[in-house]
Amino acid sequence: MTLTDKAAQYAKQHPQEVTLTWIDNSTRIYDADKAVRLCATSRTAACIMSAEAPDKALADMLNRLLDDE
């Protein structure tokens, strides 16, 4: 199972809001499912600096997805 699959499965089991910080220093809030999709899409992930979530496990997975890009 890939990290993207694990993050998507985790997001479905633990719904929450995720804050993504973009390269223009704006922050936007997304539901966990959409945040996973954005962080897992190469061209989009290149424009995201970091992800923050109430659940540290999800935040860590999203930031690892961003670091892999």
mmCIF file of N, CA, C and O in Angstrom:
data_model
loop_
_atom_site.group_PDB
_atom_site.id
_atom_site.type_symbol
_atom_site.label_atom_id
_atom_site.label_comp_id
_atom_site.label_asym_id
_atom_site.label_seq_id
_atom_site.Cartn_x
_atom_site.Cartn_y
_atom_site.Cartn_z
ATOM 1 N N MET A 1 0.842 -1.179 0.000
ATOM 2 C CA MET A 1 0.000 0.000 0.000
ATOM 3 C C MET A 1 0.888 1.243 0.000
ATOM 4 O O MET A 1 1.807 1.358 0.795
ATOM 5 N N THR A 2 0.604 2.181 -0.883
ATOM 6 C CA THR A 2 1.412 3.395 -0.986
ATOM 7 C C THR A 2 1.041 4.386 0.117
ATOM 8 O O THR A 2 -0.019 4.270 0.750
ATOM 9 N N LEU A 3 1.885 5.358 0.316
ATOM 10 C CA LEU A 3 1.610 6.396 1.299
ATOM 11 C C LEU A 3 0.329 7.148 0.939
ATOM 12 O O LEU A 3 -0.466 7.482 1.816
ATOM 13 N N THR A 4 0.107 7.394 -0.339
ATOM 14 C CA THR A 4 -1.123 8.064 -0.773
ATOM 15 C C THR A 4 -2.340 7.247 -0.383
ATOM 16 O O THR A 4 -3.324 7.797 0.140
ATOM 17 N N ASP A 5 -2.292 5.948 -0.604
ATOM 18 C CA ASP A 5 -3.415 5.078 -0.230
ATOM 19 C C ASP A 5 -3.637 5.085 1.279
ATOM 20 O O ASP A 5 -4.772 5.144 1.748
ATOM 21 N N LYS A 6 -2.547 5.011 2.039
ATOM 22 C CA LYS A 6 -2.655 5.027 3.498
ATOM 23 C C LYS A 6 -3.263 6.341 3.987
ATOM 24 O O LYS A 6 -4.127 6.348 4.862
ATOM 25 N N ALA A 7 -2.800 7.455 3.414
ATOM 26 C CA ALA A 7 -3.304 8.764 3.819
ATOM 27 C C ALA A 7 -4.788 8.903 3.456
ATOM 28 O O ALA A 7 -5.578 9.423 4.248
ATOM 29 N N ALA A 8 -5.170 8.423 2.274
ATOM 30 C CA ALA A 8 -6.571 8.502 1.862
ATOM 31 C C ALA A 8 -7.462 7.671 2.775
ATOM 32 O O ALA A 8 -8.540 8.113 3.193
ATOM 33 N N GLN A 9 -7.012 6.486 3.105
ATOM 34 C CA GLN A 9 -7.776 5.615 3.995
ATOM 35 C C GLN A 9 -7.889 6.244 5.385
ATOM 36 O O GLN A 9 -8.961 6.248 5.990
ATOM 37 N N TYR A 10 -6.796 6.785 5.874
ATOM 38 C CA TYR A 10 -6.792 7.423 7.191
ATOM 39 C C TYR A 10 -7.740 8.622 7.204
ATOM 40 O O TYR A 10 -8.494 8.832 8.164
ATOM 41 N N ALA A 11 -7.714 9.422 6.123
ATOM 42 C CA ALA A 11 -8.572 10.609 6.033
ATOM 43 C C ALA A 11 -10.050 10.228 6.057
ATOM 44 O O ALA A 11 -10.865 10.922 6.663
ATOM 45 N N LYS A 12 -10.397 9.129 5.414
ATOM 46 C CA LYS A 12 -11.796 8.676 5.418
ATOM 47 C C LYS A 12 -12.224 8.227 6.818
ATOM 48 O O LYS A 12 -13.360 8.440 7.227
ATOM 49 N N GLN A 13 -11.318 7.602 7.542
ATOM 50 C CA GLN A 13 -11.627 7.108 8.885
ATOM 51 C C GLN A 13 -11.589 8.207 9.943
ATOM 52 O O GLN A 13 -12.183 8.057 11.008
ATOM 53 N N HIS A 14 -10.860 9.295 9.655
ATOM 54 C CA HIS A 14 -10.691 10.385 10.622
ATOM 55 C C HIS A 14 -10.976 11.727 9.933
ATOM 56 O O HIS A 14 -10.059 12.516 9.712
ATOM 57 N N PRO A 15 -12.239 11.987 9.582
ATOM 58 C CA PRO A 15 -12.558 13.239 8.881
ATOM 59 C C PRO A 15 -12.222 14.458 9.755
ATOM 60 O O PRO A 15 -12.476 14.456 10.962
ATOM 61 N N GLN A 16 -11.630 15.455 9.138
ATOM 62 C CA GLN A 16 -11.235 16.677 9.836
ATOM 63 C C GLN A 16 -10.848 17.729 8.821
ATOM 64 O O GLN A 16 -10.709 17.438 7.636
ATOM 65 N N GLU A 17 -10.681 18.945 9.290
ATOM 66 C CA GLU A 17 -10.224 20.013 8.411
ATOM 67 C C GLU A 17 -8.698 20.062 8.434
ATOM 68 O O GLU A 17 -8.073 19.854 9.470
ATOM 69 N N VAL A 18 -8.139 20.344 7.269
ATOM 70 C CA VAL A 18 -6.687 20.435 7.121
ATOM 71 C C VAL A 18 -6.364 21.806 6.546
ATOM 72 O O VAL A 18 -7.016 22.260 5.604
ATOM 73 N N THR A 19 -5.365 22.459 7.111
ATOM 74 C CA THR A 19 -4.913 23.750 6.600
ATOM 75 C C THR A 19 -3.666 23.533 5.765
ATOM 76 O O THR A 19 -2.676 22.976 6.250
ATOM 77 N N LEU A 20 -3.731 23.960 4.513
ATOM 78 C CA LEU A 20 -2.571 23.888 3.623
ATOM 79 C C LEU A 20 -2.011 25.290 3.447
ATOM 80 O O LEU A 20 -2.759 26.244 3.217
ATOM 81 N N THR A 21 -0.691 25.409 3.548
ATOM 82 C CA THR A 21 -0.008 26.676 3.321
ATOM 83 C C THR A 21 0.631 26.609 1.943
ATOM 84 O O THR A 21 1.415 25.706 1.659
ATOM 85 N N TRP A 22 0.256 27.568 1.104
ATOM 86 C CA TRP A 22 0.711 27.602 -0.290
ATOM 87 C C TRP A 22 1.947 28.482 -0.430
ATOM 88 O O TRP A 22 2.261 29.270 0.453
ATOM 89 N N ILE A 23 2.649 28.370 -1.558
ATOM 90 C CA ILE A 23 3.905 29.099 -1.762
ATOM 91 C C ILE A 23 3.713 30.615 -1.786
ATOM 92 O O ILE A 23 4.671 31.350 -1.588
ATOM 93 N N ASP A 24 2.491 31.090 -1.996
ATOM 94 C CA ASP A 24 2.244 32.534 -1.941
ATOM 95 C C ASP A 24 1.930 32.996 -0.515
ATOM 96 O O ASP A 24 1.484 34.118 -0.296
ATOM 97 N N ASN A 25 2.175 32.116 0.462
ATOM 98 C CA ASN A 25 1.942 32.346 1.891
ATOM 99 C C ASN A 25 0.470 32.424 2.271
ATOM 100 O O ASN A 25 0.150 32.815 3.388
ATOM 101 N N SER A 26 -0.418 32.057 1.377
ATOM 102 C CA SER A 26 -1.831 31.990 1.751
ATOM 103 C C SER A 26 -2.090 30.647 2.423
ATOM 104 O O SER A 26 -1.372 29.671 2.196
ATOM 105 N N THR A 27 -3.095 30.617 3.276
ATOM 106 C CA THR A 27 -3.513 29.366 3.896
ATOM 107 C C THR A 27 -4.962 29.129 3.510
ATOM 108 O O THR A 27 -5.764 30.070 3.444
ATOM 109 N N ARG A 28 -5.272 27.878 3.232
ATOM 110 C CA ARG A 28 -6.633 27.506 2.871
ATOM 111 C C ARG A 28 -6.986 26.225 3.599
ATOM 112 O O ARG A 28 -6.135 25.365 3.811
ATOM 113 N N ILE A 29 -8.263 26.130 3.949
ATOM 114 C CA ILE A 29 -8.742 24.964 4.700
ATOM 115 C C ILE A 29 -9.512 24.045 3.763
ATOM 116 O O ILE A 29 -10.352 24.499 2.972
ATOM 117 N N TYR A 30 -9.203 22.752 3.859
ATOM 118 C CA TYR A 30 -9.834 21.716 3.034
ATOM 119 C C TYR A 30 -10.269 20.566 3.924
ATOM 120 O O TYR A 30 -9.706 20.374 5.005
ATOM 121 N N ASP A 31 -11.231 19.780 3.437
ATOM 122 C CA ASP A 31 -11.526 18.558 4.173
ATOM 123 C C ASP A 31 -10.366 17.595 3.930
ATOM 124 O O ASP A 31 -9.590 17.758 2.987
ATOM 125 N N ALA A 32 -10.217 16.615 4.804
ATOM 126 C CA ALA A 32 -9.052 15.723 4.769
ATOM 127 C C ALA A 32 -8.922 14.992 3.436
ATOM 128 O O ALA A 32 -7.811 14.848 2.918
ATOM 129 N N ASP A 33 -10.041 14.533 2.866
ATOM 130 C CA ASP A 33 -9.978 13.815 1.588
ATOM 131 C C ASP A 33 -9.378 14.679 0.487
ATOM 132 O O ASP A 33 -8.512 14.242 -0.262
ATOM 133 N N LYS A 34 -9.857 15.916 0.386
ATOM 134 C CA LYS A 34 -9.343 16.804 -0.662
ATOM 135 C C LYS A 34 -7.878 17.157 -0.404
ATOM 136 O O LYS A 34 -7.078 17.234 -1.341
ATOM 137 N N ALA A 35 -7.515 17.349 0.850
ATOM 138 C CA ALA A 35 -6.123 17.659 1.173
ATOM 139 C C ALA A 35 -5.195 16.537 0.729
ATOM 140 O O ALA A 35 -4.115 16.793 0.191
ATOM 141 N N VAL A 36 -5.618 15.290 0.933
ATOM 142 C CA VAL A 36 -4.804 14.152 0.489
ATOM 143 C C VAL A 36 -4.640 14.202 -1.028
ATOM 144 O O VAL A 36 -3.531 14.045 -1.548
ATOM 145 N N ARG A 37 -5.728 14.431 -1.741
ATOM 146 C CA ARG A 37 -5.649 14.485 -3.214
ATOM 147 C C ARG A 37 -4.713 15.603 -3.672
ATOM 148 O O ARG A 37 -3.908 15.417 -4.593
ATOM 149 N N LEU A 38 -4.802 16.775 -3.040
ATOM 150 C CA LEU A 38 -3.937 17.890 -3.428
ATOM 151 C C LEU A 38 -2.466 17.590 -3.132
ATOM 152 O O LEU A 38 -1.597 17.864 -3.963
ATOM 153 N N CYS A 39 -2.196 17.020 -1.977
ATOM 154 C CA CYS A 39 -0.806 16.725 -1.594
ATOM 155 C C CYS A 39 -0.215 15.576 -2.401
ATOM 156 O O CYS A 39 1.009 15.448 -2.501
ATOM 157 N N ALA A 40 -1.056 14.735 -2.974
ATOM 158 C CA ALA A 40 -0.585 13.583 -3.738
ATOM 159 C C ALA A 40 -0.444 13.883 -5.233
ATOM 160 O O ALA A 40 0.089 13.064 -5.982
ATOM 161 N N THR A 41 -0.898 15.047 -5.681
ATOM 162 C CA THR A 41 -0.815 15.423 -7.091
ATOM 163 C C THR A 41 0.453 16.243 -7.295
ATOM 164 O O THR A 41 0.591 17.337 -6.731
ATOM 165 N N SER A 42 1.372 15.731 -8.075
ATOM 166 C CA SER A 42 2.720 16.317 -8.200
ATOM 167 C C SER A 42 2.730 17.815 -8.457
ATOM 168 O O SER A 42 3.373 18.563 -7.731
ATOM 169 N N ARG A 43 2.050 18.259 -9.489
ATOM 170 C CA ARG A 43 2.107 19.681 -9.834
ATOM 171 C C ARG A 43 1.484 20.564 -8.771
ATOM 172 O O ARG A 43 1.945 21.670 -8.526
ATOM 173 N N THR A 44 0.452 20.080 -8.148
ATOM 174 C CA THR A 44 -0.188 20.850 -7.084
ATOM 175 C C THR A 44 0.672 20.830 -5.830
ATOM 176 O O THR A 44 0.880 21.869 -5.187
ATOM 177 N N ALA A 45 1.188 19.670 -5.474
ATOM 178 C CA ALA A 45 2.007 19.535 -4.268
ATOM 179 C C ALA A 45 3.237 20.441 -4.326
ATOM 180 O O ALA A 45 3.693 20.928 -3.286
ATOM 181 N N ALA A 46 3.743 20.698 -5.506
ATOM 182 C CA ALA A 46 4.910 21.567 -5.656
ATOM 183 C C ALA A 46 4.603 22.998 -5.214
ATOM 184 O O ALA A 46 5.522 23.764 -4.905
ATOM 185 N N CYS A 47 3.332 23.350 -5.146
ATOM 186 C CA CYS A 47 2.917 24.702 -4.750
ATOM 187 C C CYS A 47 2.495 24.783 -3.286
ATOM 188 O O CYS A 47 2.098 25.846 -2.815
ATOM 189 N N ILE A 48 2.568 23.674 -2.563
ATOM 190 C CA ILE A 48 2.163 23.635 -1.161
ATOM 191 C C ILE A 48 3.412 23.528 -0.291
ATOM 192 O O ILE A 48 4.261 22.674 -0.518
ATOM 193 N N MET A 49 3.496 24.407 0.709
ATOM 194 C CA MET A 49 4.663 24.389 1.590
ATOM 195 C C MET A 49 4.472 23.428 2.763
ATOM 196 O O MET A 49 5.422 22.767 3.170
ATOM 197 N N SER A 50 3.254 23.376 3.324
ATOM 198 C CA SER A 50 3.042 22.510 4.479
ATOM 199 C C SER A 50 1.563 22.235 4.696
ATOM 200 O O SER A 50 0.704 22.920 4.158
ATOM 201 N N ALA A 51 1.324 21.211 5.501
ATOM 202 C CA ALA A 51 -0.032 20.820 5.878
ATOM 203 C C ALA A 51 -0.114 20.750 7.398
ATOM 204 O O ALA A 51 0.798 20.240 8.045
ATOM 205 N N GLU A 52 -1.211 21.267 7.945
ATOM 206 C CA GLU A 52 -1.450 21.199 9.387
ATOM 207 C C GLU A 52 -2.833 20.605 9.605
ATOM 208 O O GLU A 52 -3.775 20.959 8.904
ATOM 209 N N ALA A 53 -2.927 19.710 10.569
ATOM 210 C CA ALA A 53 -4.204 19.078 10.905
ATOM 211 C C ALA A 53 -4.248 18.854 12.409
ATOM 212 O O ALA A 53 -3.197 18.721 13.051
ATOM 213 N N PRO A 54 -5.459 18.805 12.971
ATOM 214 C CA PRO A 54 -5.569 18.519 14.409
ATOM 215 C C PRO A 54 -4.944 17.171 14.771
ATOM 216 O O PRO A 54 -4.370 17.014 15.843
ATOM 217 N N ASP A 55 -5.030 16.227 13.865
ATOM 218 C CA ASP A 55 -4.494 14.884 14.068
ATOM 219 C C ASP A 55 -3.062 14.844 13.529
ATOM 220 O O ASP A 55 -2.837 14.956 12.319
ATOM 221 N N LYS A 56 -2.088 14.707 14.416
ATOM 222 C CA LYS A 56 -0.673 14.740 14.010
ATOM 223 C C LYS A 56 -0.319 13.629 13.025
ATOM 224 O O LYS A 56 0.489 13.836 12.125
ATOM 225 N N ALA A 57 -0.947 12.467 13.158
ATOM 226 C CA ALA A 57 -0.646 11.364 12.238
ATOM 227 C C ALA A 57 -1.003 11.744 10.799
ATOM 228 O O ALA A 57 -0.224 11.497 9.873
ATOM 229 N N LEU A 58 -2.155 12.370 10.609
ATOM 230 C CA LEU A 58 -2.550 12.796 9.264
ATOM 231 C C LEU A 58 -1.624 13.898 8.762
ATOM 232 O O LEU A 58 -1.167 13.860 7.614
ATOM 233 N N ALA A 59 -1.340 14.866 9.611
ATOM 234 C CA ALA A 59 -0.445 15.960 9.211
ATOM 235 C C ALA A 59 0.917 15.412 8.787
ATOM 236 O O ALA A 59 1.479 15.847 7.774
ATOM 237 N N ASP A 60 1.432 14.452 9.530
ATOM 238 C CA ASP A 60 2.724 13.847 9.182
ATOM 239 C C ASP A 60 2.671 13.154 7.824
ATOM 240 O O ASP A 60 3.592 13.284 7.011
ATOM 241 N N MET A 61 1.594 12.410 7.568
ATOM 242 C CA MET A 61 1.466 11.726 6.268
ATOM 243 C C MET A 61 1.394 12.734 5.124
ATOM 244 O O MET A 61 2.054 12.559 4.088
ATOM 245 N N LEU A 62 0.626 13.803 5.310
ATOM 246 C CA LEU A 62 0.490 14.809 4.250
ATOM 247 C C LEU A 62 1.826 15.508 3.991
ATOM 248 O O LEU A 62 2.200 15.722 2.835
ATOM 249 N N ASN A 63 2.537 15.831 5.053
ATOM 250 C CA ASN A 63 3.832 16.492 4.872
ATOM 251 C C ASN A 63 4.861 15.556 4.252
ATOM 252 O O ASN A 63 5.715 15.993 3.481
ATOM 253 N N ARG A 64 4.763 14.254 4.542
ATOM 254 C CA ARG A 64 5.657 13.294 3.863
ATOM 255 C C ARG A 64 5.320 13.222 2.375
ATOM 256 O O ARG A 64 6.218 13.121 1.532
ATOM 257 N N LEU A 65 4.032 13.279 2.044
ATOM 258 C CA LEU A 65 3.651 13.307 0.626
ATOM 259 C C LEU A 65 4.247 14.542 -0.052
ATOM 260 O O LEU A 65 4.755 14.456 -1.177
ATOM 261 N N LEU A 66 4.169 15.680 0.623
ATOM 262 C CA LEU A 66 4.729 16.911 0.054
ATOM 263 C C LEU A 66 6.244 16.814 -0.104
ATOM 264 O O LEU A 66 6.799 17.267 -1.097
ATOM 265 N N ASP A 67 6.915 16.226 0.870
ATOM 266 C CA ASP A 67 8.374 16.091 0.818
ATOM 267 C C ASP A 67 8.826 15.156 -0.286
ATOM 268 O O ASP A 67 9.926 15.304 -0.830
ATOM 269 N N ASP A 68 7.991 14.182 -0.626
ATOM 270 C CA ASP A 68 8.344 13.216 -1.671
ATOM 271 C C ASP A 68 8.299 13.844 -3.058
ATOM 272 O O ASP A 68 8.857 13.287 -3.994
ATOM 273 N N GLU A 69 7.624 14.981 -3.198
ATOM 274 C CA GLU A 69 7.480 15.598 -4.527
ATOM 275 C C GLU A 69 8.710 16.336 -4.930
ATOM 276 O O GLU A 69 9.448 16.925 -4.406
#
